XYZ file of C-alpha atoms in Angstrom:
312
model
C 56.973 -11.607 -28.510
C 59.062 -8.949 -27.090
C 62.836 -11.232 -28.294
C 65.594 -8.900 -27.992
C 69.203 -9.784 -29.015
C 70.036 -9.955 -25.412
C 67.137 -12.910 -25.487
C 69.759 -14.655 -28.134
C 72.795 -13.970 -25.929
C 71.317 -15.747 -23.136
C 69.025 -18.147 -24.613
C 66.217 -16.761 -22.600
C 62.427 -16.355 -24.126
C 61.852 -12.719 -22.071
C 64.344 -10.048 -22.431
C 64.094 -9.867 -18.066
C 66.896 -10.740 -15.844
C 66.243 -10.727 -12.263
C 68.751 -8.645 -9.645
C 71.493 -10.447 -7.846
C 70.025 -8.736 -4.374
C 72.084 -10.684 -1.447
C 70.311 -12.596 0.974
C 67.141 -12.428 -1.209
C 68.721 -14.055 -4.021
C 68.995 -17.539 -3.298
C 68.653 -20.589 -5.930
C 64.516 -20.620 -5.086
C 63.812 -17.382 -6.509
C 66.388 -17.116 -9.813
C 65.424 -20.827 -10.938
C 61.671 -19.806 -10.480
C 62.545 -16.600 -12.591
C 64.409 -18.914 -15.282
C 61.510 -21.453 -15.266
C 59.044 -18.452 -15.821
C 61.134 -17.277 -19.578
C 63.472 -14.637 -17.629
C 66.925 -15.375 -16.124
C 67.197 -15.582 -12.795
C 70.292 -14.790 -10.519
C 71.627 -15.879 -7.388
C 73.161 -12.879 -5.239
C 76.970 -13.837 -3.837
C 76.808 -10.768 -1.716
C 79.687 -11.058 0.993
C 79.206 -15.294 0.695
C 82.238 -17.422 0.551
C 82.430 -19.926 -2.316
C 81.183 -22.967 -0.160
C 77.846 -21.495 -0.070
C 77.407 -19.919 -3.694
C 78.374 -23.881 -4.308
C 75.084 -25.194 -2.890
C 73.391 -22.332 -4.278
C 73.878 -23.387 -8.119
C 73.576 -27.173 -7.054
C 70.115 -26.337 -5.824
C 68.681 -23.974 -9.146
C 70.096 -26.858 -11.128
C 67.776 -28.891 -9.350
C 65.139 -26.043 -10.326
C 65.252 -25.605 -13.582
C 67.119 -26.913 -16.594
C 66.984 -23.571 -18.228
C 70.079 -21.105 -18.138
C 70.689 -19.197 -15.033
C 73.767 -16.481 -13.870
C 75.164 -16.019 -10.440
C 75.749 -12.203 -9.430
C 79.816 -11.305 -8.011
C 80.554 -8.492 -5.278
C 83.817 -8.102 -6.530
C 84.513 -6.305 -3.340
C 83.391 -9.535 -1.719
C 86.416 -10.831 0.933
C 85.902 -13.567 -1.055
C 85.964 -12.753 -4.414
C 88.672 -14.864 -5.458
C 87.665 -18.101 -4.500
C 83.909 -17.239 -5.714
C 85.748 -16.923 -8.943
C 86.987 -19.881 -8.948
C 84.196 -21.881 -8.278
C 81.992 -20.201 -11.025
C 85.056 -20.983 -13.853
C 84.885 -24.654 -12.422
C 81.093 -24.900 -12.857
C 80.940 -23.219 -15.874
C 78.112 -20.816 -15.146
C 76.161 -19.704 -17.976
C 75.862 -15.642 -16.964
C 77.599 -13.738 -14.279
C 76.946 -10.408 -13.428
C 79.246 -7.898 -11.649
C 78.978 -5.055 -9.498
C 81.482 -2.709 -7.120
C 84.273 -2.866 -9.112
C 86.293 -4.097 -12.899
C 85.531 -7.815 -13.721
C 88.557 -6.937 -16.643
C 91.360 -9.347 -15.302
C 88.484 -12.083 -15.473
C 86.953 -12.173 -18.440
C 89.144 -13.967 -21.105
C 88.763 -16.819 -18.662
C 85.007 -16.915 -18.457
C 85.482 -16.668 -23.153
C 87.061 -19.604 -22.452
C 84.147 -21.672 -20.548
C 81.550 -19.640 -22.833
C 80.107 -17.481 -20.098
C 78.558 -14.335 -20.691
C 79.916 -11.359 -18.429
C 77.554 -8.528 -17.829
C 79.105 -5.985 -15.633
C 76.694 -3.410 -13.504
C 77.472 0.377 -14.610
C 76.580 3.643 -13.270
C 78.411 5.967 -15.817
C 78.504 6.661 -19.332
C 82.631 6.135 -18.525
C 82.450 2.913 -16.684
C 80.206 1.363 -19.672
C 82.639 2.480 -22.341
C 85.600 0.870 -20.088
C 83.545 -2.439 -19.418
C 82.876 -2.697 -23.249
C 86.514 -2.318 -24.151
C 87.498 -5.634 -21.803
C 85.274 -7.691 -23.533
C 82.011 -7.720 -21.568
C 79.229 -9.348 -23.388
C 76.310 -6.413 -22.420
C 76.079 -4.236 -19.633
C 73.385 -3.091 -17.371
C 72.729 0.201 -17.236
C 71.611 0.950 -13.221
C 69.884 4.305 -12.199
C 69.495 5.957 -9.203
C 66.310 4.415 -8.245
C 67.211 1.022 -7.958
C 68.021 -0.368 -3.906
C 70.731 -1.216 -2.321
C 74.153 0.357 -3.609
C 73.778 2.708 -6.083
C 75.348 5.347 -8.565
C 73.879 9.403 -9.058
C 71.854 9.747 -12.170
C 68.834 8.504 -13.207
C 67.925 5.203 -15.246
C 65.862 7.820 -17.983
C 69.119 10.014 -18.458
C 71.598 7.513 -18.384
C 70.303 5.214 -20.005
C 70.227 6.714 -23.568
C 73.663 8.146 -22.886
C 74.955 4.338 -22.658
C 73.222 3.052 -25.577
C 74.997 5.893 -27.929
C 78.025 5.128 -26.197
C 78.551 1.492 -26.841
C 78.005 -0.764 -29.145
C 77.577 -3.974 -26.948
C 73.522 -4.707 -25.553
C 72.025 -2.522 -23.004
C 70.094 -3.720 -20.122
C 68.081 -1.394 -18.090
C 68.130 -1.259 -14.528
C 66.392 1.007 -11.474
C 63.005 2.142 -11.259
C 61.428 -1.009 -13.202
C 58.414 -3.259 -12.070
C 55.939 -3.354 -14.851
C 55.229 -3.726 -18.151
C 55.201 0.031 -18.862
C 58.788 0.160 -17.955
C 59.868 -2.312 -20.031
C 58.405 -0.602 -22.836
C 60.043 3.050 -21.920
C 63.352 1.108 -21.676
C 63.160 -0.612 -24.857
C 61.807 2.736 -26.483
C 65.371 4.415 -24.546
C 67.487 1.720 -26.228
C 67.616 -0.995 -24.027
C 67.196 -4.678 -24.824
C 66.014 -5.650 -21.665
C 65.771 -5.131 -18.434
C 66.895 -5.783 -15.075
C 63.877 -6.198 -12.073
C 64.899 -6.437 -8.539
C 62.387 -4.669 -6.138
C 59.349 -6.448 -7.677
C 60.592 -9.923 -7.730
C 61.926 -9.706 -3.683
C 57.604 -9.636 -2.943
C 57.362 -13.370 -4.952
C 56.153 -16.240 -3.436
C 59.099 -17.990 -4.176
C 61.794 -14.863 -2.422
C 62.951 -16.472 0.782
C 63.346 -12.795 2.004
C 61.475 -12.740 5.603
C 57.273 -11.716 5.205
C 58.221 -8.987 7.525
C 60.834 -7.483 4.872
C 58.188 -8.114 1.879
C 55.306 -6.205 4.006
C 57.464 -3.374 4.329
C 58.022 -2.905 0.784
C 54.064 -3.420 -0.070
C 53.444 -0.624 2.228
C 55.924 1.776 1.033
C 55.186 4.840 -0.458
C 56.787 6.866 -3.199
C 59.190 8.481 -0.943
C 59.995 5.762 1.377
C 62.813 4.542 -0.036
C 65.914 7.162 0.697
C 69.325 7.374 0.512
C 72.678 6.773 3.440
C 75.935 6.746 2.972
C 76.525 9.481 0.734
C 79.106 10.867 2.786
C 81.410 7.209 2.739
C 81.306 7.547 -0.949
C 79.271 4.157 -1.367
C 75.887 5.180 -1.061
C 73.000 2.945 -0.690
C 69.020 2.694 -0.755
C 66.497 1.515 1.492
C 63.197 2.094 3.119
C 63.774 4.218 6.120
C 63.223 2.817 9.165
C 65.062 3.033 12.659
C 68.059 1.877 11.365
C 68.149 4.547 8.557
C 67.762 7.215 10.808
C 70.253 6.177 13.322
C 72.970 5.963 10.344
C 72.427 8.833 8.814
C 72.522 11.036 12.647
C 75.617 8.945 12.696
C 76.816 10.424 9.333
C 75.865 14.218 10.563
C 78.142 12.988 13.752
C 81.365 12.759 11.154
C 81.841 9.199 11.888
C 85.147 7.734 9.922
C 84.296 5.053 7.431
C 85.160 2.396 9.542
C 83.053 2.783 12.500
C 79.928 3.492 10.066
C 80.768 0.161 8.230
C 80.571 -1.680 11.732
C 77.618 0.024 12.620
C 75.829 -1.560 9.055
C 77.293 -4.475 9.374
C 74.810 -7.478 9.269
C 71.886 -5.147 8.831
C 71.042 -6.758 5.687
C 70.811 -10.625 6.899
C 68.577 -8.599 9.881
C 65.987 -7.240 7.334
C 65.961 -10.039 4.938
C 66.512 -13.234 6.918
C 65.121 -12.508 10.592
C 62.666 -10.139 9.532
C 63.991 -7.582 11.641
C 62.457 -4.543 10.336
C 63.504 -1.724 12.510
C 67.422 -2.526 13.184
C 67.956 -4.233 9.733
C 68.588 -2.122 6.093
C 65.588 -2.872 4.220
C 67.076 -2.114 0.456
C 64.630 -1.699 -2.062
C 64.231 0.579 -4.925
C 61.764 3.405 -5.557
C 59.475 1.322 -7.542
C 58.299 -0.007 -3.885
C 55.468 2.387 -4.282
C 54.044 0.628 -7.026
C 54.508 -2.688 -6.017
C 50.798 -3.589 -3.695
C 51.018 -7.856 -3.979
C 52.674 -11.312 -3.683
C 52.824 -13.120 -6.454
C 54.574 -15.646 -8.593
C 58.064 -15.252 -10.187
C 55.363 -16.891 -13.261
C 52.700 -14.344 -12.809
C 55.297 -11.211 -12.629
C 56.907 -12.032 -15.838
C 53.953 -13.053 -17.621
C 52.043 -9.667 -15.872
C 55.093 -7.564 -17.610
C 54.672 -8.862 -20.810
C 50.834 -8.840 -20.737
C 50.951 -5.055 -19.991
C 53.741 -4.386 -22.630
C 52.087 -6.154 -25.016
C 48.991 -4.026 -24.772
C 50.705 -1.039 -24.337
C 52.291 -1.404 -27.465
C 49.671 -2.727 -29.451
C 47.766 0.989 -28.471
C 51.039 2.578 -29.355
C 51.251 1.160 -32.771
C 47.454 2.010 -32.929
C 47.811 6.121 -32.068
């Protein structure tokens, strides 16, 4: 039920592919998401190669069912990280922050599927013309870094553009979106928000609390004026950055001023000094679960849904 081609390019049974969020991540939560029909993804964030290393040694020790690893490919380490996904032959990587174009006849080679992140209409078109397997498609809503327009416009836009699968990103936490997706085009979807408050997310309690409490305008928007603008729950530490940003800070002394926020949030459970990036879904999202019970939840819901559809 609900097998997509992008099921078939990744030898997944649900067409749901969890986010690549760094520091939440880790080999625990994308092997539970793999073992529960999706595919799960561990986040490289800013990690060097040593750690994304034990990272796929450990959700091989999960699951025996196919799993991707997500590049920064503005990463310090990028490079290396590279190299160490060619040598162990990932099944799926996913991109964001940049062109994985110089890359991807070597990944052909190994038989890994590259699925670059895409904001724009133009960015898709380019991504498709390298040789990128799919795309996802990432709206506005989603957290952490993110692009202008909205998963609903853009979406469509992409899906007339290219030819290659669409996966839809931002603003997705239920089985209703996956049906509006797939009714927009896509073939599946990408979840990140939802699958952070999981039993098996190593993000901090403190971090997953402030997500279940969130509201629909909780989660706002820094960094606009640096050009790389990103989303979070506002807190202490979004309010500090953004009087910072009215202050006409330079680039560089903002970037030192977020630096480490993330690991704060995520890994100490720092709540007020870290960034906690989530999407605008947070609203909707009121338990801990399962990685098990969220997929199978979404596909309940979308089966039903569009089993009353087919009915009107």
């Amino acid at each position: 039920m609900f097998r997509t081609e992008i099921c078939d390019i990744l030898n997944i049974k649900y067409p749901i592919i969890q986010g690549g969020m760094a520091w939440a991540a880790t080999a625990e939560l994308a092997g539970a998401v793999s073992n529960a029909g999706g595919l799960g993804i561990i986040g490289c964030g800013h990690a060097p190669a040593s750690v994304i290393k034990e990272e796929i040694k450990k959700v091989r020790q999960i699951t025996d069912k196919p799993y991707g690893v997500n590049v920064m490919l503005l990463s310090p380490h990028v490079e290396e990280v590279i190299e160490l996904l060619l040598e162990e032959k990932v099944p799926v990587i996913t991109t964001g922050a940049g062109n994985p174009g110089k890359y991807i006849d070597k990944f052909k080679e190994i038989g890994t599927k590259v699925i670059p992140v895409v904001p724009t209409v133009a960015l898709a078109k380019r991504m498709e013309k390298v040789g990128a397997d799919a795309i996802i498609v990432e709206g506005t809503e989603a957290g952490g870094h993110i692009g202008e327009l909205t998963t609903m416009t853009l979406l469509p836009q992409i899906v007339d553009a290219v030819k290659i699968p669409v996966i839809a990103a931002g603003g997705i936490a239920d089985g209703r979106g996956l049906i509006a997706a797939l009714a927009l085009g896509a073939k599946g979807v990408q979840i990140g928000t939802r699958f952070v408050c999981t039993n098996e997310c190593v993000a901090h309690d403190n971090f997953k609390q402030v997500i279940l409490k969130a509201g629909d305008r909780d989660a706002i928007v820094t960094g606009r004026s640096t050009g790389h603008p990103v989303r979070a729950i506002k807190n202490k530490f979004t309010k500090r950055f953004l009087d910072l940003e009215k202050g006409n800070l330079d680039l560089e002394e903002l970037t030192e001023f977020g630096a480490g926020a993330l690991r704060k949030a995520v890994i100490e459970g720092d709540i007020d000094n870290g960034t906690i990036m989530a999407g605008q879904i947070s609203g909707l999202i009121k338990d801990i679960k399962s990685c098990e019970e969220v997929v199978s939840d979404i596909i309940s819901e979308a089966i039903e849904i569009r089993n009353t559809l087919i009915n009107i």
